[in-house]
Amino acid sequence: MSTYGDTFKYLREAKGISLTEASKNIVSKSFLSRFERGQSNIVFDKLYSLLLNINVSVEEFVYLDNQMNQRYQPFHYDDTRDYVDEQSVVSSIKFRDYYYQQWQTNHEQYYYVNFLKEKATLEKHQLSELTLVEKNFLYDYLFTKETWTHYEIRLYMSIISLFEPLQSYYLTEQMIKKGSDTLDVNWNHQADLLYVILTTALTMANTNHVIELSKMITEAHTLIHNEQYLYEKTELHFIEGLLLYLQEDYESAHKKVQESLYIFEILNSKHLKMLYQKRWQHFLDNYNHF
């Protein structure tokens, strides 16, 4: 554990979390400071709790510690809690109320962010609505993060629809730039980044931001590298068709879109085919109003 303290300090400072916040209810501030300087050892359950305080999973922490200290042994990553799985309305209300109460009691940013996340989930069910101030807070919270770990990426996945098109583009750029340190931690992690990039690309297409769309397509190509990404490859092929349409190459655009729909059909994915038929029509409707 000789390098764990230094790695913990790097992540804590990158996330803008103070010693007091990170150590709260786990260890003393002075002990954490000694641990970060390599002057004290720590038991695993305390380290686990400290990592929760800075929103970093054990898997990511060990991976980053190995990377920072040039230890490249095989790494096995267990799935962590999925922050963006659809929750029932009842659960969302329960979590929203819990995080709100914790925030009111402790005044810690972690609880406020998760309160807003649950509120955003309820907004999708038209049971709540975030204010402009709250949306701007979430935007600033993510944009100013020096390191994007699993928590930040999954948080962004769950609230990406809250933001204006170019806000989403700038946040996605930040995610790519600040999340690259943990990119290889897990196939699911790469898939999460790819999901955000493709979602942003689709938004850029529907709002006629051609330059930004082209950049997102390029980023997506860097992540798609094996047969496991068949759905994502098909979606990217579809989005490339939208770019061609915006560039007024209508024949090639129609060809790519129809190829994508055909792939969904031969995969016996009727729902996906219907979804992308609707997305194609939605794009055309928007195009006629550009």
Short mmCIF file of C-alpha atoms in Angstrom, two decimals:
data_model
loop_
_atom_site.label_atom_id
_atom_site.label_comp_id
_atom_site.label_asym_id
_atom_site.label_seq_id
_atom_site.Cartn_x
_atom_site.Cartn_y
_atom_site.Cartn_z
CA MET A 1 0.00 0.00 0.00
CA SER A 2 3.04 2.27 -0.08
CA THR A 3 1.75 4.28 -3.07
CA TYR A 4 -1.95 4.32 -2.18
CA GLY A 5 -1.71 7.49 -0.13
CA ASP A 6 -0.18 9.46 -2.98
CA THR A 7 -2.79 8.13 -5.43
CA PHE A 8 -5.61 8.97 -3.03
CA LYS A 9 -4.30 12.52 -2.63
CA TYR A 10 -4.06 12.94 -6.40
CA LEU A 11 -7.71 11.89 -6.88
CA ARG A 12 -8.98 13.89 -3.91
CA GLU A 13 -7.33 17.09 -5.09
CA ALA A 14 -8.34 16.48 -8.72
CA LYS A 15 -11.96 16.33 -7.56
CA GLY A 16 -11.60 19.45 -5.42
CA ILE A 17 -12.38 17.63 -2.16
CA SER A 18 -10.80 18.88 1.06
CA LEU A 19 -9.10 16.70 3.68
CA THR A 20 -11.97 17.49 6.03
CA GLU A 21 -14.62 16.35 3.54
CA ALA A 22 -12.72 13.21 2.51
CA SER A 23 -12.01 12.06 6.07
CA LYS A 24 -15.41 12.88 7.58
CA ASN A 25 -16.82 10.10 9.78
CA ILE A 26 -14.02 7.73 8.72
CA VAL A 27 -10.65 8.85 10.11
CA SER A 28 -9.22 12.04 11.53
CA LYS A 29 -8.03 14.78 9.21
CA SER A 30 -4.49 14.42 10.56
CA PHE A 31 -4.48 10.65 9.99
CA LEU A 32 -5.61 11.08 6.38
CA SER A 33 -2.87 13.64 5.84
CA ARG A 34 -0.28 11.19 7.18
CA PHE A 35 -1.68 8.41 5.00
CA GLU A 36 -1.41 10.62 1.90
CA ARG A 37 2.22 11.39 2.76
CA GLY A 38 3.03 7.69 3.20
CA GLN A 39 3.56 8.03 6.95
CA SER A 40 0.66 5.79 8.05
CA ASN A 41 -0.84 2.55 6.80
CA ILE A 42 -4.58 2.03 6.56
CA VAL A 43 -6.86 -1.01 6.81
CA PHE A 44 -8.91 -1.91 3.76
CA ASP A 45 -12.36 -1.11 5.22
CA LYS A 46 -11.21 2.42 6.07
CA LEU A 47 -9.73 2.91 2.61
CA TYR A 48 -12.96 1.61 1.05
CA SER A 49 -14.99 4.15 3.06
CA LEU A 50 -12.62 6.97 2.14
CA LEU A 51 -12.99 6.11 -1.54
CA LEU A 52 -16.76 6.35 -1.17
CA ASN A 53 -16.29 9.86 0.20
CA ILE A 54 -14.50 10.93 -2.99
CA ASN A 55 -16.75 8.95 -5.38
CA VAL A 56 -14.09 6.54 -6.65
CA SER A 57 -14.61 2.77 -6.87
CA VAL A 58 -11.99 0.37 -5.49
CA GLU A 59 -11.47 -1.02 -8.99
CA GLU A 60 -10.72 2.37 -10.48
CA PHE A 61 -8.45 3.28 -7.57
CA VAL A 62 -6.32 0.16 -7.92
CA TYR A 63 -6.18 0.58 -11.69
CA LEU A 64 -5.06 4.21 -11.46
CA ASP A 65 -2.52 3.40 -8.74
CA ASN A 66 -1.01 0.75 -11.01
CA GLN A 67 -0.98 3.12 -13.99
CA MET A 68 0.55 6.02 -12.05
CA ASN A 69 3.30 3.76 -10.73
CA GLN A 70 3.88 1.89 -13.99
CA ARG A 71 2.61 -1.47 -12.76
CA TYR A 72 0.80 -3.01 -15.70
CA GLN A 73 -0.21 -6.42 -14.40
CA PRO A 74 -3.50 -7.92 -15.58
CA PHE A 75 -6.46 -6.14 -14.03
CA HIS A 76 -9.81 -7.73 -13.26
CA TYR A 77 -12.70 -5.35 -12.92
CA ASP A 78 -15.95 -6.34 -11.20
CA ASP A 79 -19.02 -4.41 -12.21
CA THR A 80 -19.71 -1.52 -9.89
CA ARG A 81 -23.07 -0.09 -9.04
CA ASP A 82 -24.85 1.10 -12.15
CA TYR A 83 -25.70 4.72 -11.45
CA VAL A 84 -27.94 5.11 -14.44
CA ASP A 85 -30.13 2.03 -14.46
CA GLU A 86 -33.75 3.04 -14.75
CA GLN A 87 -35.28 3.12 -11.32
CA SER A 88 -38.92 2.95 -10.37
CA VAL A 89 -40.61 6.22 -9.56
CA VAL A 90 -41.05 5.10 -5.96
CA SER A 91 -37.32 4.42 -5.57
CA SER A 92 -36.41 7.74 -7.17
CA ILE A 93 -38.67 9.62 -4.78
CA LYS A 94 -37.18 7.71 -1.86
CA PHE A 95 -33.60 8.46 -2.92
CA ARG A 96 -34.40 12.08 -3.73
CA ASP A 97 -35.83 12.63 -0.27
CA TYR A 98 -32.96 10.79 1.40
CA TYR A 99 -30.24 12.78 -0.38
CA TYR A 100 -32.10 16.03 0.26
CA GLN A 101 -32.29 15.31 3.98
CA GLN A 102 -28.61 14.36 4.08
CA TRP A 103 -27.70 17.53 2.23
CA GLN A 104 -29.72 19.66 4.61
CA THR A 105 -28.03 17.97 7.57
CA ASN A 106 -24.44 17.69 6.36
CA HIS A 107 -24.24 20.39 3.66
CA GLU A 108 -21.98 18.13 1.59
CA GLN A 109 -21.83 18.51 -2.17
CA TYR A 110 -22.03 14.74 -2.72
CA TYR A 111 -25.58 14.64 -1.32
CA TYR A 112 -26.67 17.71 -3.26
CA VAL A 113 -25.42 16.28 -6.56
CA ASN A 114 -27.21 12.98 -5.98
CA PHE A 115 -30.36 14.81 -4.91
CA LEU A 116 -30.33 16.65 -8.24
CA LYS A 117 -29.65 13.42 -10.12
CA GLU A 118 -32.74 11.78 -8.60
CA LYS A 119 -34.75 14.92 -9.25
CA ALA A 120 -33.65 14.74 -12.89
CA THR A 121 -34.82 11.12 -13.06
CA LEU A 122 -38.24 12.20 -11.83
CA GLU A 123 -38.30 15.00 -14.39
CA LYS A 124 -38.25 12.34 -17.11
CA HIS A 125 -41.53 11.09 -15.62
CA GLN A 126 -42.84 14.67 -15.45
CA LEU A 127 -42.96 14.41 -11.65
CA SER A 128 -40.36 17.07 -10.94
CA GLU A 129 -38.47 19.85 -12.69
CA LEU A 130 -34.97 21.16 -12.19
CA THR A 131 -34.53 24.90 -12.06
CA LEU A 132 -32.09 26.68 -14.36
CA VAL A 133 -29.87 27.31 -11.34
CA GLU A 134 -29.80 23.58 -10.55
CA LYS A 135 -29.01 22.67 -14.16
CA ASN A 136 -26.20 25.20 -14.25
CA PHE A 137 -24.83 23.81 -11.01
CA LEU A 138 -24.64 20.30 -12.48
CA TYR A 139 -23.02 21.65 -15.64
CA ASP A 140 -20.38 23.56 -13.66
CA TYR A 141 -19.86 20.59 -11.33
CA LEU A 142 -18.95 18.30 -14.22
CA PHE A 143 -17.15 20.85 -16.37
CA THR A 144 -14.71 21.79 -13.61
CA LYS A 145 -13.79 18.20 -12.66
CA GLU A 146 -10.10 17.56 -13.25
CA THR A 147 -10.62 13.79 -13.30
CA TRP A 148 -13.71 11.96 -14.55
CA THR A 149 -14.09 8.55 -12.95
CA HIS A 150 -16.89 6.01 -13.20
CA TYR A 151 -19.10 8.17 -10.99
CA GLU A 152 -18.84 11.32 -13.10
CA ILE A 153 -19.36 9.49 -16.39
CA ARG A 154 -22.41 7.62 -15.14
CA LEU A 155 -23.80 10.78 -13.58
CA TYR A 156 -23.42 12.56 -16.93
CA MET A 157 -25.09 9.67 -18.75
CA SER A 158 -28.13 10.04 -16.53
CA ILE A 159 -28.51 13.83 -16.94
CA ILE A 160 -27.16 14.53 -20.45
CA SER A 161 -30.64 15.34 -21.74
CA LEU A 162 -30.88 18.29 -19.32
CA PHE A 163 -28.38 20.41 -21.22
CA GLU A 164 -28.52 22.57 -24.31
CA PRO A 165 -26.90 20.97 -27.40
CA LEU A 166 -23.59 22.84 -27.25
CA GLN A 167 -23.42 22.42 -23.48
CA SER A 168 -23.61 18.67 -24.04
CA TYR A 169 -20.88 18.91 -26.66
CA TYR A 170 -18.52 20.82 -24.34
CA LEU A 171 -19.18 18.42 -21.47
CA THR A 172 -18.55 15.43 -23.72
CA GLU A 173 -15.26 16.99 -24.78
CA GLN A 174 -14.35 17.36 -21.11
CA MET A 175 -15.31 13.74 -20.44
CA ILE A 176 -13.04 12.54 -23.26
CA LYS A 177 -10.17 14.70 -22.06
CA LYS A 178 -10.53 14.10 -18.31
CA GLY A 179 -11.74 10.50 -18.39
CA SER A 180 -8.95 9.03 -20.51
CA ASP A 181 -6.93 7.89 -17.46
CA THR A 182 -9.52 5.24 -16.67
CA LEU A 183 -10.57 4.46 -20.25
CA ASP A 184 -9.08 0.95 -20.28
CA VAL A 185 -10.32 -0.01 -16.83
CA ASN A 186 -13.24 -2.03 -18.16
CA TRP A 187 -15.09 -2.81 -21.39
CA ASN A 188 -18.29 -1.45 -19.83
CA HIS A 189 -16.47 1.78 -19.04
CA GLN A 190 -15.48 2.17 -22.69
CA ALA A 191 -19.08 1.43 -23.69
CA ASP A 192 -20.27 4.20 -21.34
CA LEU A 193 -17.98 6.74 -23.00
CA LEU A 194 -19.10 5.54 -26.41
CA TYR A 195 -22.76 5.87 -25.41
CA VAL A 196 -22.21 9.51 -24.41
CA ILE A 197 -20.26 10.29 -27.59
CA LEU A 198 -22.92 8.77 -29.85
CA THR A 199 -25.72 10.51 -27.93
CA THR A 200 -23.90 13.81 -28.31
CA ALA A 201 -23.31 13.13 -32.01
CA LEU A 202 -27.01 12.50 -32.55
CA THR A 203 -27.82 15.77 -30.79
CA MET A 204 -25.32 17.63 -32.98
CA ALA A 205 -26.92 16.12 -36.09
CA ASN A 206 -30.41 17.19 -35.01
CA THR A 207 -29.23 20.75 -34.37
CA ASN A 208 -27.10 21.16 -37.53
CA HIS A 209 -23.74 21.48 -35.77
CA VAL A 210 -21.71 19.88 -38.55
CA ILE A 211 -18.19 20.55 -37.24
CA GLU A 212 -19.02 19.25 -33.77
CA LEU A 213 -20.79 16.24 -35.27
CA SER A 214 -17.72 15.38 -37.34
CA LYS A 215 -15.52 15.53 -34.25
CA MET A 216 -17.84 13.21 -32.29
CA ILE A 217 -17.84 10.72 -35.17
CA THR A 218 -14.03 10.74 -35.17
CA GLU A 219 -13.96 10.15 -31.40
CA ALA A 220 -16.42 7.28 -31.74
CA HIS A 221 -14.23 5.58 -34.33
CA THR A 222 -11.29 5.60 -31.89
CA LEU A 223 -13.34 3.60 -29.37
CA ILE A 224 -15.03 1.11 -31.67
CA HIS A 225 -12.48 -1.60 -32.30
CA ASN A 226 -14.06 -5.05 -31.99
CA GLU A 227 -17.12 -7.11 -32.85
CA GLN A 228 -18.67 -6.53 -29.41
CA TYR A 229 -19.72 -3.08 -30.57
CA LEU A 230 -22.11 -4.26 -33.29
CA TYR A 231 -25.01 -2.12 -32.08
CA GLU A 232 -22.76 0.92 -31.63
CA LYS A 233 -21.19 0.39 -35.07
CA THR A 234 -24.65 0.34 -36.58
CA GLU A 235 -25.67 3.50 -34.73
CA LEU A 236 -22.47 5.21 -35.84
CA HIS A 237 -23.17 4.17 -39.44
CA PHE A 238 -26.62 5.75 -39.09
CA ILE A 239 -25.17 8.97 -37.65
CA GLU A 240 -22.63 9.14 -40.49
CA GLY A 241 -25.63 9.06 -42.82
CA LEU A 242 -27.04 12.12 -41.02
CA LEU A 243 -23.73 13.93 -41.49
CA LEU A 244 -23.76 13.17 -45.22
CA TYR A 245 -27.30 14.54 -45.42
CA LEU A 246 -26.23 17.78 -43.72
CA GLN A 247 -23.39 17.95 -46.26
CA GLU A 248 -26.04 17.62 -49.00
CA ASP A 249 -24.84 14.24 -50.22
CA TYR A 250 -28.39 12.94 -50.10
CA GLU A 251 -27.90 9.74 -52.08
CA SER A 252 -25.04 8.48 -49.90
CA ALA A 253 -26.94 9.57 -46.79
CA HIS A 254 -30.02 7.55 -47.68
CA LYS A 255 -27.83 4.56 -48.47
CA LYS A 256 -26.14 4.59 -45.05
CA VAL A 257 -29.41 5.08 -43.18
CA GLN A 258 -31.12 2.24 -45.05
CA GLU A 259 -28.10 -0.03 -44.45
CA SER A 260 -28.38 0.67 -40.74
CA LEU A 261 -32.08 -0.11 -40.67
CA TYR A 262 -31.43 -3.32 -42.61
CA ILE A 263 -28.84 -4.47 -40.06
CA PHE A 264 -31.34 -3.98 -37.23
CA GLU A 265 -33.85 -5.97 -39.27
CA ILE A 266 -31.56 -8.97 -39.89
CA LEU A 267 -30.62 -8.93 -36.19
CA ASN A 268 -34.32 -9.40 -35.51
CA SER A 269 -34.35 -6.10 -33.60
CA LYS A 270 -37.76 -4.77 -34.60
CA HIS A 271 -37.85 -2.25 -31.78
CA LEU A 272 -34.46 -0.83 -32.73
CA LYS A 273 -35.48 -0.59 -36.35
CA MET A 274 -38.62 1.31 -35.34
CA LEU A 275 -36.60 3.55 -33.03
CA TYR A 276 -34.16 4.54 -35.78
CA GLN A 277 -36.92 5.00 -38.30
CA LYS A 278 -38.40 7.52 -35.88
CA ARG A 279 -34.99 9.14 -35.38
CA TRP A 280 -34.56 9.43 -39.13
CA GLN A 281 -37.95 11.08 -39.49
CA HIS A 282 -37.21 13.36 -36.54
CA PHE A 283 -33.95 14.40 -38.17
CA LEU A 284 -35.69 15.13 -41.48
CA ASP A 285 -38.32 17.23 -39.70
CA ASN A 286 -35.59 19.22 -37.97
CA TYR A 287 -33.64 19.56 -41.24
CA ASN A 288 -36.60 21.19 -42.92
CA HIS A 289 -36.57 23.87 -40.23
CA PHE A 290 -32.83 24.63 -40.29
#
